[in-house]
């Protein structure tokens, strides 16, 4: 590759345009917490696969073992894993997922373990070495965008570039990059694969041409070790952070800092959102989300009770995973900010009304105080009730929930309160409709049944309705015509009721457990609810 010329002026002119602006009406909420590892462990690294179908997680020493685990990257159900026996001086310090392959590489001590994310099979153990290089501890890993090469940062201040599938001969790595004077904590490829950035304990960020090993820029500004580097989606902007509690946004052409963001504590990891102008910063006990063009903090995601040290965005931009020293990996989900969505699940429904009803009469600042007057009262209740469904009728509401957690007497009191406080007639009418729904709430079904999916035939998605005569643990399994299991939908413990509407029926997107669309043909779906089991047929037509 020829040495490239960077146009500083062009970079400055395009900086403000390099990503789609962040929608104003969105926020991130805790979606799921992964805690099923056992023991007192630290989550050192997390990485989504380029397809988004898998989430790879690595831990430190735990009862003489290191845990390398793979989860479904969309449902976050555990798929497979492997425990590596080691001593207390080795941890899984880095993980990277390879594009185009079901493969994750875990850095453990001086070697790399390659793991098949789909089958769980162990692929190979590599010792990335090169003439003149050392075999010091691996601290960082990053696959090139095309998956052909793997960059490795080690404890000796070196960056090694190896084949993506691992060298057959442990002494046949491709290239050794020298220049750092202390350990390399982070490596990152630009989106075009033509530049490699590395951050080191020596306080510098270095830019390399990976094709010839030339170190063509040294970015200085951090006063302490650099723990993380990350490129923007278009490869025009680089971010770095470290133990000086700052994040620096660099113009790589002028080798100068465009902007400095002050963080809460050490910066342990950085990731740019794949679609929006958001920079994720992990450290302290949570994740900070920033607008890199202005340095403004968009949102802070707390929740960890100890150091948070790793993060990654799902390729779709919908999820964010963060791991830390509190024995958890937290999955955050981006949802629209909706007025009256008091429980922050991305929709305004009966559950929001229930939340307000439970807080009725309480004072102080709380999400159920939707008009922000420091009291949850009839005005909040009627506002949310109207937002749930301005024109709901008693039969419709009765089908939405099995049992409402308030009585007709309580609703009658709310109606009286509304009249005393001069609530508008529409609000009072809404409460009267709610009272009618409670008085005429449907009885639970007399028998459990699996109903016909709709639409059928379908492409690419379908809904599977059913009804439960009593509470039960519910699963729906989908099989191909040859009997092979395609997908399992674990719906959890559900109360008795009718699950027929789209927001209540089981949903299948026409994909298997690996997130791949299935072929046209006949499929069978089986409902299991306690001792009940039934099977029906459906057809995918493409």
Short mmCIF file of C-alpha atoms in Angstrom, two decimals, residues 276-510:
data_model
loop_
_atom_site.label_atom_id
_atom_site.label_comp_id
_atom_site.label_asym_id
_atom_site.label_seq_id
_atom_site.Cartn_x
_atom_site.Cartn_y
_atom_site.Cartn_z
CA UNK A 276 -25.34 7.36 15.47
CA UNK A 277 -23.18 10.13 16.85
CA UNK A 278 -22.61 8.44 20.19
CA UNK A 279 -19.37 7.49 21.92
CA UNK A 280 -19.63 4.92 24.71
CA UNK A 281 -17.14 5.33 27.57
CA UNK A 282 -16.81 2.63 30.22
CA UNK A 283 -15.21 3.18 33.61
CA UNK A 284 -16.11 3.95 37.20
CA UNK A 285 -19.33 1.98 37.85
CA UNK A 286 -21.11 2.46 34.56
CA UNK A 287 -21.12 3.66 30.96
CA UNK A 288 -21.22 7.25 29.80
CA UNK A 289 -22.73 8.07 26.41
CA UNK A 290 -21.35 11.22 24.78
CA UNK A 291 -21.80 13.29 21.65
CA UNK A 292 -18.20 13.31 20.34
CA UNK A 293 -18.74 16.45 18.24
CA UNK A 294 -19.67 18.58 21.26
CA UNK A 295 -18.41 16.56 24.24
CA UNK A 296 -21.91 16.70 25.78
CA UNK A 297 -22.94 13.76 27.95
CA UNK A 298 -26.10 12.27 26.45
CA UNK A 299 -26.83 9.77 29.22
CA UNK A 300 -25.05 7.95 32.02
CA UNK A 301 -25.83 4.26 32.54
CA UNK A 302 -25.04 3.31 36.12
CA UNK A 303 -25.98 0.02 37.65
CA UNK A 304 -22.65 -1.69 38.15
CA UNK A 305 -21.65 -1.90 41.80
CA UNK A 306 -17.92 -2.15 41.06
CA UNK A 307 -15.56 -1.14 38.27
CA UNK A 308 -17.01 -1.41 34.74
CA UNK A 309 -14.19 -2.35 32.38
CA UNK A 310 -15.60 -3.51 29.03
CA UNK A 311 -18.31 -2.53 26.56
CA UNK A 312 -19.49 -3.13 23.01
CA UNK A 313 -22.42 -2.04 20.86
CA UNK A 314 -24.55 -4.52 18.95
CA UNK A 315 -24.01 -3.96 15.18
CA UNK A 316 -27.66 -2.89 14.86
CA UNK A 317 -27.08 -0.18 17.45
CA UNK A 318 -30.03 -1.41 19.51
CA UNK A 319 -28.11 -3.02 22.38
CA UNK A 320 -25.05 -2.22 24.45
CA UNK A 321 -23.23 -4.75 26.62
CA UNK A 322 -21.08 -3.71 29.60
CA UNK A 323 -19.08 -5.96 31.90
CA UNK A 324 -17.36 -5.32 35.18
CA UNK A 325 -15.96 -6.49 38.46
CA UNK A 326 -19.40 -6.92 40.09
CA UNK A 327 -20.00 -10.42 38.63
CA UNK A 328 -22.40 -9.13 35.97
CA UNK A 329 -22.68 -8.31 32.31
CA UNK A 330 -25.43 -5.77 31.76
CA UNK A 331 -27.37 -5.53 28.52
CA UNK A 332 -28.75 -2.07 27.78
CA UNK A 333 -31.44 -1.46 25.18
CA UNK A 334 -32.20 1.70 23.23
CA UNK A 335 -35.87 2.64 23.37
CA UNK A 336 -37.90 5.64 22.20
CA UNK A 337 -38.80 8.18 24.86
CA UNK A 338 -42.57 8.23 24.96
CA UNK A 339 -44.73 10.50 27.09
CA UNK A 340 -46.39 8.48 29.85
CA UNK A 341 -44.12 5.44 29.35
CA UNK A 342 -43.50 5.38 33.09
CA UNK A 343 -41.96 1.90 33.26
CA UNK A 344 -39.55 2.66 30.37
CA UNK A 345 -40.27 -0.42 28.25
CA UNK A 346 -40.66 1.50 24.99
CA UNK A 347 -44.47 1.46 24.87
CA UNK A 348 -47.42 2.98 26.69
CA UNK A 349 -49.79 0.26 27.82
CA UNK A 350 -51.81 -1.05 30.73
CA UNK A 351 -48.64 -1.73 32.73
CA UNK A 352 -47.94 2.01 32.88
CA UNK A 353 -51.44 2.63 34.21
CA UNK A 354 -50.91 -0.09 36.81
CA UNK A 355 -47.64 1.55 37.89
CA UNK A 356 -49.37 4.90 38.43
CA UNK A 357 -52.21 3.23 40.33
CA UNK A 358 -49.73 1.56 42.69
CA UNK A 359 -48.09 4.92 43.46
CA UNK A 360 -51.39 6.73 43.81
CA UNK A 361 -51.19 9.26 46.63
CA UNK A 362 -47.39 9.10 47.00
CA UNK A 363 -45.28 12.25 46.98
CA UNK A 364 -41.83 13.14 45.75
CA UNK A 365 -40.08 12.89 42.40
CA UNK A 366 -40.87 9.58 40.67
CA UNK A 367 -41.57 8.39 37.07
CA UNK A 368 -45.28 7.95 37.80
CA UNK A 369 -45.59 11.66 38.56
CA UNK A 370 -46.04 12.45 34.89
CA UNK A 371 -46.94 16.12 35.38
CA UNK A 372 -43.95 16.68 37.71
CA UNK A 373 -45.89 18.31 40.55
CA UNK A 374 -44.24 16.05 43.18
CA UNK A 375 -47.44 14.08 43.80
CA UNK A 376 -49.00 11.07 42.08
CA UNK A 377 -52.68 11.93 41.92
CA UNK A 378 -55.77 11.79 39.77
CA UNK A 379 -54.25 14.08 37.14
CA UNK A 380 -51.38 11.64 36.55
CA UNK A 381 -53.75 8.68 36.53
CA UNK A 382 -56.15 10.11 33.97
CA UNK A 383 -53.32 11.37 31.76
CA UNK A 384 -51.77 7.91 31.56
CA UNK A 385 -55.16 6.20 31.19
CA UNK A 386 -55.95 8.36 28.15
CA UNK A 387 -52.50 7.71 26.68
CA UNK A 388 -52.87 3.94 27.05
CA UNK A 389 -55.85 3.91 24.73
CA UNK A 390 -58.00 7.00 24.30
CA UNK A 391 -60.91 4.96 22.96
CA UNK A 392 -60.55 1.61 24.68
CA UNK A 393 -63.69 -0.39 25.29
CA UNK A 394 -64.34 -2.81 28.10
CA UNK A 395 -63.95 -6.04 26.07
CA UNK A 396 -60.64 -4.84 24.55
CA UNK A 397 -59.09 -3.98 27.88
CA UNK A 398 -60.32 -7.20 29.44
CA UNK A 399 -58.37 -9.16 26.85
CA UNK A 400 -55.17 -7.18 27.44
CA UNK A 401 -54.60 -8.32 31.00
CA UNK A 402 -55.66 -11.36 32.96
CA UNK A 403 -56.18 -9.60 36.28
CA UNK A 404 -56.11 -5.88 36.99
CA UNK A 405 -54.44 -5.13 40.37
CA UNK A 406 -57.14 -2.66 41.43
CA UNK A 407 -60.81 -3.02 42.28
CA UNK A 408 -64.00 -1.43 41.05
CA UNK A 409 -64.27 0.36 44.39
CA UNK A 410 -60.87 2.00 43.89
CA UNK A 411 -61.79 3.17 40.40
CA UNK A 412 -65.05 4.60 41.69
CA UNK A 413 -63.01 6.62 44.20
CA UNK A 414 -60.75 7.85 41.39
CA UNK A 415 -63.80 9.02 39.46
CA UNK A 416 -64.99 10.97 42.50
CA UNK A 417 -61.53 12.53 42.92
CA UNK A 418 -61.49 13.49 39.25
CA UNK A 419 -64.83 15.24 39.50
CA UNK A 420 -63.75 17.14 42.64
CA UNK A 421 -60.52 18.34 41.01
CA UNK A 422 -62.20 19.37 37.78
CA UNK A 423 -60.56 16.82 35.51
CA UNK A 424 -61.80 17.17 31.93
CA UNK A 425 -64.78 15.11 30.84
CA UNK A 426 -62.60 12.99 28.55
CA UNK A 427 -60.47 11.94 31.51
CA UNK A 428 -63.53 11.06 33.58
CA UNK A 429 -64.97 9.10 30.68
CA UNK A 430 -61.70 7.16 30.43
CA UNK A 431 -61.96 6.16 34.09
CA UNK A 432 -65.59 5.14 33.62
CA UNK A 433 -64.55 2.92 30.72
CA UNK A 434 -61.85 1.41 32.90
CA UNK A 435 -64.48 0.72 35.57
CA UNK A 436 -66.63 -1.01 32.97
CA UNK A 437 -63.64 -3.13 31.93
CA UNK A 438 -63.05 -4.26 35.51
CA UNK A 439 -66.73 -5.04 36.09
CA UNK A 440 -66.93 -7.02 32.87
CA UNK A 441 -63.48 -8.54 32.88
CA UNK A 442 -63.47 -11.82 30.98
CA UNK A 443 -63.21 -15.04 32.95
CA UNK A 444 -60.09 -17.13 32.37
CA UNK A 445 -60.45 -19.76 29.61
CA UNK A 446 -61.81 -23.10 30.74
CA UNK A 447 -59.12 -25.04 28.90
CA UNK A 448 -55.59 -24.51 27.58
CA UNK A 449 -55.36 -24.50 23.80
CA UNK A 450 -52.93 -23.85 20.94
CA UNK A 451 -54.51 -21.77 18.20
CA UNK A 452 -53.73 -21.32 14.50
CA UNK A 453 -50.84 -19.02 13.70
CA UNK A 454 -51.43 -15.93 11.61
CA UNK A 455 -50.77 -15.10 8.88
CA UNK A 456 -50.42 -18.58 7.38
CA UNK A 457 -48.75 -18.98 4.92
CA UNK A 458 -46.37 -16.21 5.96
CA UNK A 459 -43.18 -14.39 5.00
CA UNK A 460 -41.13 -13.49 6.95
CA UNK A 461 -42.89 -13.40 10.35
CA UNK A 462 -45.86 -14.92 12.14
CA UNK A 463 -47.73 -14.80 15.44
CA UNK A 464 -48.69 -17.94 17.39
CA UNK A 465 -51.75 -17.44 19.64
CA UNK A 466 -52.79 -19.63 22.56
CA UNK A 467 -54.81 -19.57 25.77
CA UNK A 468 -54.03 -20.80 29.28
CA UNK A 469 -56.59 -22.13 31.72
CA UNK A 470 -54.11 -21.76 34.57
CA UNK A 471 -50.67 -20.24 35.15
CA UNK A 472 -47.84 -22.22 33.54
CA UNK A 473 -44.27 -22.13 32.28
CA UNK A 474 -44.70 -21.71 28.51
CA UNK A 475 -42.39 -22.62 25.63
CA UNK A 476 -43.00 -22.81 21.91
CA UNK A 477 -40.66 -25.01 19.88
CA UNK A 478 -40.47 -24.90 16.09
CA UNK A 479 -39.37 -27.93 14.05
CA UNK A 480 -38.68 -28.47 10.37
CA UNK A 481 -40.59 -31.10 8.43
CA UNK A 482 -37.76 -33.60 9.07
CA UNK A 483 -38.14 -33.13 12.82
CA UNK A 484 -35.01 -31.01 13.33
CA UNK A 485 -35.39 -28.33 16.00
CA UNK A 486 -35.19 -24.89 14.42
CA UNK A 487 -35.99 -22.47 17.24
CA UNK A 488 -37.22 -22.46 20.84
CA UNK A 489 -39.22 -19.52 22.16
CA UNK A 490 -38.99 -19.48 25.96
CA UNK A 491 -41.95 -17.34 27.06
CA UNK A 492 -41.51 -17.86 30.80
CA UNK A 493 -44.06 -18.22 33.59
CA UNK A 494 -47.37 -16.72 32.43
CA UNK A 495 -50.74 -16.24 34.15
CA UNK A 496 -54.00 -17.73 32.87
CA UNK A 497 -55.57 -15.79 30.04
CA UNK A 498 -55.98 -15.36 26.29
CA UNK A 499 -52.77 -14.63 24.37
CA UNK A 500 -54.15 -13.84 20.96
CA UNK A 501 -53.38 -10.20 20.11
CA UNK A 502 -50.04 -9.49 18.44
CA UNK A 503 -48.57 -7.91 21.56
CA UNK A 504 -49.39 -11.04 23.59
CA UNK A 505 -49.08 -13.99 21.17
CA UNK A 506 -45.76 -15.79 20.66
CA UNK A 507 -43.80 -14.17 17.84
CA UNK A 508 -41.46 -15.89 15.37
CA UNK A 509 -39.36 -13.89 12.93
CA UNK A 510 -38.70 -16.86 10.63
#
